Structure formats: structure tokens, C-alpha cells
XYZ file of C-alpha atoms in Angstrom:
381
model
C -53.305 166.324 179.643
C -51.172 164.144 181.992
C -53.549 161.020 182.035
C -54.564 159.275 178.883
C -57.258 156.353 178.437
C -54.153 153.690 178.613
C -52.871 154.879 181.766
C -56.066 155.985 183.796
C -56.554 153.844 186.781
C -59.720 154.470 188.873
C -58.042 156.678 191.160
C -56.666 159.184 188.355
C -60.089 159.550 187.123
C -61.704 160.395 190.801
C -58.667 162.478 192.047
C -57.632 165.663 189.920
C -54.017 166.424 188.796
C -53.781 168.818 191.118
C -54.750 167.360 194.466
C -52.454 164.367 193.438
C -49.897 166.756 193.475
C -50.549 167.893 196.325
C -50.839 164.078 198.252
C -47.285 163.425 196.560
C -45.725 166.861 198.082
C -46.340 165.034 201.468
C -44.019 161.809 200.456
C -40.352 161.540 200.951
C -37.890 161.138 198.467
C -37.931 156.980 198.552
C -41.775 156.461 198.251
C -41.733 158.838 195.488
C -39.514 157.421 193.507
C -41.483 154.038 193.891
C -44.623 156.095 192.934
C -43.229 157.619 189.843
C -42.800 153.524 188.507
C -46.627 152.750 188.986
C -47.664 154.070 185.745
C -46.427 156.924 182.813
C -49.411 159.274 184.600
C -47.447 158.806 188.074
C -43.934 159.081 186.896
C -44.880 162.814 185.923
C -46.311 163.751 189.045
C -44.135 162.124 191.330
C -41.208 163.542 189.405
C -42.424 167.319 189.253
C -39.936 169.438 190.823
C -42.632 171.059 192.924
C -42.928 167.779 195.087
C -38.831 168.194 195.413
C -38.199 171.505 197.054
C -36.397 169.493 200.009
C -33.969 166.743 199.164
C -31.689 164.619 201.546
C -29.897 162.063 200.340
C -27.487 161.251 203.396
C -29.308 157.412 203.630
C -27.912 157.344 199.840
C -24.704 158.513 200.052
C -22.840 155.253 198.648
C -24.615 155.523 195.352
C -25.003 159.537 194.888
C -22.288 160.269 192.672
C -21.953 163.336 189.955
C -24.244 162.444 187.459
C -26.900 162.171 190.821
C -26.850 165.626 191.562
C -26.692 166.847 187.793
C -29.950 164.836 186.986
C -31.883 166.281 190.107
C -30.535 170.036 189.748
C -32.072 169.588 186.129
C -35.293 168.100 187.105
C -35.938 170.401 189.398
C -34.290 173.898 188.928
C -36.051 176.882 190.599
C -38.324 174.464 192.829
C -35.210 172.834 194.679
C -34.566 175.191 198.481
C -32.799 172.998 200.214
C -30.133 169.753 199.512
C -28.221 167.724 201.496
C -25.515 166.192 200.032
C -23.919 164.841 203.639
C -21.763 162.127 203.512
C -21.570 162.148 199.063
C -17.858 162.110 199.230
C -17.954 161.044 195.200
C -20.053 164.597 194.211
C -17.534 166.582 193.048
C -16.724 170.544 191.476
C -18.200 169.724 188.363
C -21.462 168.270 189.152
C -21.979 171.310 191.883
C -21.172 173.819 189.494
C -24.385 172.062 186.996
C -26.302 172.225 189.787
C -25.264 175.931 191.086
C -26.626 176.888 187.266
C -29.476 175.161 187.039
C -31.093 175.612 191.458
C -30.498 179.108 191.698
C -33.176 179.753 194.131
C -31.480 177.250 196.393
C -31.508 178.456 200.467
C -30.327 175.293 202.391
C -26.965 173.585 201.295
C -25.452 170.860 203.466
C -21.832 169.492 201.490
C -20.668 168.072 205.280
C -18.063 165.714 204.449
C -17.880 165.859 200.389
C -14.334 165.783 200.582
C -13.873 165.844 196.621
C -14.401 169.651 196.649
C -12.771 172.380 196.313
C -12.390 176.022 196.116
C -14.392 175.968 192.294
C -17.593 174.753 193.919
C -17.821 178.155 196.315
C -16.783 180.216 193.402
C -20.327 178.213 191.544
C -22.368 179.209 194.717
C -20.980 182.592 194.377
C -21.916 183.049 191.123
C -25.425 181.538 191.147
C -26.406 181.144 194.255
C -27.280 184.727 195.448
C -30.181 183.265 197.817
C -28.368 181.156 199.958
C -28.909 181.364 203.831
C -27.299 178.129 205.132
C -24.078 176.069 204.310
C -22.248 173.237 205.242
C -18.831 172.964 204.153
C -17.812 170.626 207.110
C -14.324 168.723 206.866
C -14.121 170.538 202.988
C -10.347 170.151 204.049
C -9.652 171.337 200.095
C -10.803 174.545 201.068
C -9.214 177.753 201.153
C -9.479 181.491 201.618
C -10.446 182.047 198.590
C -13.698 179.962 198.971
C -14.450 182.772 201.630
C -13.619 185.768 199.178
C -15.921 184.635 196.701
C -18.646 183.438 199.529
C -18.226 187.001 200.512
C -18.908 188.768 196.941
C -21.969 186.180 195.476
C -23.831 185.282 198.936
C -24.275 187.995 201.114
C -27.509 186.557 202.396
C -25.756 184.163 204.297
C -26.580 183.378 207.721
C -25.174 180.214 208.919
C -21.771 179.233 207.452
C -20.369 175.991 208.940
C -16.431 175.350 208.392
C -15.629 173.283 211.041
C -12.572 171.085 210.292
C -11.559 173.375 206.904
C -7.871 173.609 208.566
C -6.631 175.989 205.681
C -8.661 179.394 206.571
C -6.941 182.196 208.254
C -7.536 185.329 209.466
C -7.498 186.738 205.767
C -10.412 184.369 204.658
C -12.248 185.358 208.081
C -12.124 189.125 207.216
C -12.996 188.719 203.457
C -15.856 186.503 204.303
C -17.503 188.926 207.194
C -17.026 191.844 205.105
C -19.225 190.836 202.334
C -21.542 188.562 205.064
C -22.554 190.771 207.690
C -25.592 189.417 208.863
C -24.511 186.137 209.846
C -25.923 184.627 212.376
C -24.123 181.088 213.367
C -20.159 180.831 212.517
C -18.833 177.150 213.226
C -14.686 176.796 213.152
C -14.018 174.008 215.041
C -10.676 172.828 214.400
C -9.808 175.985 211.900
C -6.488 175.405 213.997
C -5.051 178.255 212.235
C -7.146 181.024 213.492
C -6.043 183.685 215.928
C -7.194 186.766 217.634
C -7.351 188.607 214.635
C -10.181 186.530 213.277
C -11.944 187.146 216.090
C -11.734 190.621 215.844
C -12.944 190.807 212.720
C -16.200 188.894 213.315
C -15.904 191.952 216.086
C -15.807 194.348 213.538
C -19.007 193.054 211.206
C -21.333 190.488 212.526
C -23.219 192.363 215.478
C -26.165 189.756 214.601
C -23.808 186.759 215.434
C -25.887 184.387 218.392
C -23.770 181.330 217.982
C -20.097 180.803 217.719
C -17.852 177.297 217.699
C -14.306 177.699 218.373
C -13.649 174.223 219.434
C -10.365 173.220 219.271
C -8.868 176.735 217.932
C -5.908 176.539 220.258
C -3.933 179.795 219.061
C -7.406 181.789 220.736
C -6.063 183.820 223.545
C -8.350 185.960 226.377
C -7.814 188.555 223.736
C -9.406 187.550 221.186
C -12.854 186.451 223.173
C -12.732 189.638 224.889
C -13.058 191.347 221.510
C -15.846 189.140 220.495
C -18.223 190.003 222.848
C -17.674 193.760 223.340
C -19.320 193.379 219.099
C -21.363 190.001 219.248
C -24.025 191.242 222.387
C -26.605 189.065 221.258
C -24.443 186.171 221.422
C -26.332 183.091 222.711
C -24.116 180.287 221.727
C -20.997 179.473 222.372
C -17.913 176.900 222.568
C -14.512 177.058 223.350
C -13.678 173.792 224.496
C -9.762 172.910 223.708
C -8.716 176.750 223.902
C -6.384 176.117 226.539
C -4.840 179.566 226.658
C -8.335 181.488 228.070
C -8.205 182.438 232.044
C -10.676 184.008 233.868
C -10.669 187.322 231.355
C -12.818 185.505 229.112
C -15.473 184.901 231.383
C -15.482 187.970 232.516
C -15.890 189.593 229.295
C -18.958 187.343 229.013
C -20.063 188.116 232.272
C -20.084 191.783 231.103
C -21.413 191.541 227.633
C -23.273 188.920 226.740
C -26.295 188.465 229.069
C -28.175 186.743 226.528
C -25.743 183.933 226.750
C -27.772 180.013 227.090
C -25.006 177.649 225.811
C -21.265 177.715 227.560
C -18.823 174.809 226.127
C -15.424 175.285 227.980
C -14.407 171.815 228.520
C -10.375 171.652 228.512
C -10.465 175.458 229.126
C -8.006 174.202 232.732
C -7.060 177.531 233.881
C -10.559 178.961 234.499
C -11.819 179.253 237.683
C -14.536 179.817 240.606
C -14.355 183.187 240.416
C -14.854 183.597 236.140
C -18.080 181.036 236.876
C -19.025 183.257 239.923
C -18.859 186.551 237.600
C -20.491 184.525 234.717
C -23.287 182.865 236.746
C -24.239 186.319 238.449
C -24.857 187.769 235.225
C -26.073 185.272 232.668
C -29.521 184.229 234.171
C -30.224 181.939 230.999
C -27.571 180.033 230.669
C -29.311 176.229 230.088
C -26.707 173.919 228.941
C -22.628 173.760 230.272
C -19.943 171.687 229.475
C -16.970 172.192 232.041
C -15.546 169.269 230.937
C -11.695 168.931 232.644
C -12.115 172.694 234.130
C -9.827 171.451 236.771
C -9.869 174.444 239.050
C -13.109 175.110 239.777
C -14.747 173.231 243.223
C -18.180 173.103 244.828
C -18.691 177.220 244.501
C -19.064 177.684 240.823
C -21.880 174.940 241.059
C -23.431 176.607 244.037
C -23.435 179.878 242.497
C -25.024 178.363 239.079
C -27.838 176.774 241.692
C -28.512 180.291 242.932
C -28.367 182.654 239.736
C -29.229 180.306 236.598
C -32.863 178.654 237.271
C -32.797 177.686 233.056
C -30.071 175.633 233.725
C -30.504 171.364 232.250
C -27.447 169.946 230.903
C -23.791 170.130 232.946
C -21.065 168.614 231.370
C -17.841 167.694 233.566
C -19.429 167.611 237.248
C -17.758 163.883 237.703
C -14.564 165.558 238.285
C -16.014 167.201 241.367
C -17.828 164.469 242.254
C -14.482 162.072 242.980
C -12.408 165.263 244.508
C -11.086 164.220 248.103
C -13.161 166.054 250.699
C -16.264 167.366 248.355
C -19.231 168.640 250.059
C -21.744 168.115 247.541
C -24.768 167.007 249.082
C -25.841 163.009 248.503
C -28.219 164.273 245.712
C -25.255 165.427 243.528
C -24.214 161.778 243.429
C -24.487 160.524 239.800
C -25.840 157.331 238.441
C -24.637 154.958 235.677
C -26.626 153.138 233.311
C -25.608 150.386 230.638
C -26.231 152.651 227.742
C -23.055 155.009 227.216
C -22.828 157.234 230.399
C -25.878 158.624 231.989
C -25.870 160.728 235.168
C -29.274 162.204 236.625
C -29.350 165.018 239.438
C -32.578 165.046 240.644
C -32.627 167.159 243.528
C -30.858 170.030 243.554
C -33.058 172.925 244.043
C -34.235 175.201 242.225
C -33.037 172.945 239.426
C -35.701 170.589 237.752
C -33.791 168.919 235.916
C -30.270 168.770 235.708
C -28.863 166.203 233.996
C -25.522 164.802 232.094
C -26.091 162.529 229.242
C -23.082 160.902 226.931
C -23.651 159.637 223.620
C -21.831 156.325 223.109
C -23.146 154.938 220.301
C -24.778 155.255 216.864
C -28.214 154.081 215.981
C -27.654 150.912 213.537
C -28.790 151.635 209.650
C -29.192 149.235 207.248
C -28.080 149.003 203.614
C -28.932 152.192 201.916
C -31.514 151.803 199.005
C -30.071 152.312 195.888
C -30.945 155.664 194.106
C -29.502 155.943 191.016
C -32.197 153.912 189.291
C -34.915 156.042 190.520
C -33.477 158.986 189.235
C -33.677 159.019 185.777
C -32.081 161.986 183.395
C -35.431 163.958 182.992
């Protein structure tokens, strides 16, 4: 029995252990760690792994060091799916490898930003980790090829890998990862500034069920190697190339022609494409919804004409200030944009058949306060 006479408060003796549990599996993280002090009979529930089978302890990052993670993997083992570690830059290999051993059913693994990693903690998820679908390795900057070989060999479940910023992957650690990974489904490199068309060919070569693809700021990405990705990737939905300033008109073209499933264009910086790509593009990817043509310095009134026409789905375009201050524009008064006081809104109300188009920059942060401490609510179990 959980409750004994000391303990029992009137609610324990109306409410049975199990529908308790199931009122705590509805709390977050912070109110159940001030449940589990109310009483010895409350610490066990509110403690159960069952009630943590999603943790994220981003609003805690300040305090969640090694000995953090180790305590929850232990506590709650097979229960735990997905973590968040975003932001823990003082969880390092060792405390990931504990917690690779003891959460092996875990799904959903965001490291973003835990800097103090390396190449050990993928060779952990490898090992243990056969279930895992998502993960995070964002500005990982320790890691390495290697990470993607073993990735490759222990998680071949894997369907969204994010390594945006990891500026030590090559081509090699491209092909051993989609080798072993074929079913991904999301690939994020922004800033993998070493990648060329090679990589891209490989993702060719194995990940047919790839939908979204971030190549932000890969600058050694020529026409080639988008043409190769999407004569494999048809089903691509997703994708950004914004800062590959070698791609021309080829690349949209190649779009145009293969990938009518396309929603999502980023190509801001991309300064040699022109009317004609967006012409090709726009007559053949109806559901495009959101562009960015950020500082696509060639293109004039046409390429937004012909979007009007072909893409009904389309709500967010990015860069249309530029056209808006050329000399001798004849975009009609509706185009004009607005500013407000908060960052850099523009609204296009009017432009048929377009509901509503619209351009909206993000200039600042919503405040936080001081992060609750954690470590005191997490006891070693």
C-alpha cells in the first residue's frame, strides 16, 4: 500500500491510487515536483515515472547539470519518450551515456545547444537507443562524422535529425548517416559550411521519404547539387536555401519539374535567381504557402504576378520591400506595406486571389523570469 494511517489526508482516502495517478499525469514538471513535497503518499505518486514520459527542462537550464539528468533517467527508465535538454550546456557525455542505459525506449531527444558533448554521447544513443525518431544536436559544434556513423548503425528509426550549426560533418558523415537512416524524413544543416554536392547526392541516393530540407547558409551548394536532390526527394515539401549564393535559375527549375508537392521556398540571398526560375516554379508548385525571397535582387513585379495567378495557398512573402522601393514599380497601391512599433510588420490585404498575404519580422524575445530551481525537486530516487 502507498497510503498509511499517518499520511492519509481526506482526499487519499476518497480518491484511489490509481485515479490520482492519473490527475498527476495531467501536471507539468514544476507543479509536480511541488506535489511530490505535500506528504510521503504524494512524493510516490508524483514521482512515478509514468507521470514523466515527457520532460522539458529548457526554463531550468541554469541549474540542470549531470547529476540532473542521471537522477531522472533512473527514476524513470522505460516510461521516459521524450527529453529536452535545450539550452543544458553543463550536461555532458557521461551523464547522457547513464541516461542512454537506463531510457532506452526514449523517441524524442532535443540536446540543442549542449555544447559539452561530443562524439561519445551519439555512440550512447547508438548503442541504446534503438527507438529513437527525433534529435536535436543543434550547435553540437564537438561533433563529428563519426557521430553520424554510429547514428547510422544503432538508430535506424530515425526520422528527423537536426545538425544545424555542427560545422565539422562532410560529405563522408552525410553518406554514412543516410545509409543506415533511410527513412528520414526532415534533415536540418544549416551552417554545415562544409558540405558540397556530394552530400546532396547522397541524400539523392537514400532518403526518397525526405519532405523537409535546411541548407541555410551551405555556401559550397552549387545548381548541381539541388538538381540531384529533387530528381530523389519528390515528396519534398520543405525547403531552404537561403545564403547559397552559387544557385541560378537551374535550381528552380529542377523544382519546378520535380517537386510539385513543394509549400515552403526559403531563397533569401540566393541574388542570381530570377523572374523566369519563379515563373517556372510558380506554374508548377500550386501549394507553395510561405516564401522568403529575401535580397533576390533580380526578380521585379512578374514573379509576384505570376505567384498571384498560380499559388492561391500562398500567406507569408519574405523580401517584397525590395520591390516595393525599386524606381518605377507598378505594384498596385495595395502592395504598399505598413509598419508597426513592434519589430517589422507588413500586411497586404488586397491582392486577389490572396487572403492573406502577409510579412511578419520577429524582433524580439518574450521576457522570462528567473528560472525555478530544480535540483532540489529532484531527488536521487
Amino acid at each position: 500500500m502507498v497510503f498509511s494511517n499517518n499520511d492519509e489526508g481526506l482526499i487519499n482516502k476518497k480518491l484511489p491510487k490509481e485515479l490520482l495517478l492519473r490527475i498527476f499525469s495531467f501536471l507539468d514538471i514544476v507543479t509536480l515536483c511541488r506535489c511530490a513535497q505535500i506528504s510521503k503518499a504524494w512524493n510516490i505518486l508524483a514521482l512515478d515515472g509514468s507521470n514523466w514520459q515527457r520532460i522539458d527542462l529548457f526554463n531550468f537550464q541554469t541549474d540542470v547539470e549531470g547529476r540532473v539528468v542521471e537522477n531522472i533517467s533512473k527514476r524513470c527508465g522505460g516510461f521516459l519518450r521524450k527529453l529536452s535538454l535545450r539550452g543544458c550546456i553543463g550536461v555532458g557525455d557521461s551523464s547522457l551515456k547513464t541516461f542512454a542505459q537506463n531510457c532506452r525506449n526514449i523517441e524524442h531527444l532535443n540536446l540543442n545547444g549542449c555544447t559539452k558533448i561530443t562524439d561519445s554521447t551519439c555512440y550512447s544513443l547508438s548503442r541504446f537507443c534503438s527507438k529513437l525518431k527525433h534529435l536535436d544536436l543543434t550547435s553540437c559544434v564537438s561533433i563529428t562524422n563519426s557521430s553520424l556513423k554510429g547514428i547510422s548503425e544503432g538508430c535506424r528509426n530515425l526520422e528527423y535529425l537536426n545538425l544545424s550549426w555542427c560545422d565539422q560533418i562532410t560529405k563522408d558523415g552525410i553518406e554514412a548517416l543516410v545509409r543506415g537512416c533511410r527513412g528520414l524524413k526532415a534533415l536540418l544543416l544549416r551552417g554545415c559550411t562544409q558540405l558540397e554536392d556530394e552530400a546532396l547526392k547522397h541524400i539523392q541516393n537514400y532518403c526518397h521519404e525526405l519532405v523537409s530540407l535546411n541548407l541555410q547558409s551551405c555556401s559550397r551548394i552549387t545548381d548541381e547539387g539541388v538538381v540531384q536532390i529533387c530528381r530523389g526527394c519528390h515528396r519534398l515539401q520543405a525547403l531552404c536555401l537561403s545564403g547559397c549564393s552559387n544557385l541560378t535559375d537551374a535550381s528552380l527549375t529542377a523544382l519546378a519539374l520535380n517537386c510539385p508537392r513543394l509549400q515552403i521556398l526559403e531563397a533569401a540571398r540566393c541574388s542570381h535567381l530570377t523572374d523566369a526560375g519563379f515563373t517556372l516554379l510558380a506554374r508548377n508548385c500550386h501549394d507553395l504557402e510561405k516564401m522568403d525571397l529575401e535580397e533576390c535582387i533580380l526578380i521585379t513585379d512578374s514573379t509576384l504576378i505570376q505567384l498571384s495567378v498560380h499559388c492561391p495557398k500562398l500567406q507569408a512573402l519574405d523580401g517584397l520591400r525590395i520591390l516595393g522601393r525599386r524606381p518605377g514599380s507598378e505594384l498596385p497601391h495595395e502592395w504598399v506595406k505598413c509598419s508597426y512599433k513592434r519589430g517589422s510588420r507588413w500586411i497586404l490585404p488586397c491582392i486577389h486571389p490572396w487572403r492573406s498575404v502577409q510579412r511578419e519580422g520577429i524582433g524580439c524575445k518574450p521576457g522570462r523570469g528567473p528560472s525555478p530551481a530544480i535540483t532540489s525537486h529532484l531527488p536521487a530516487p
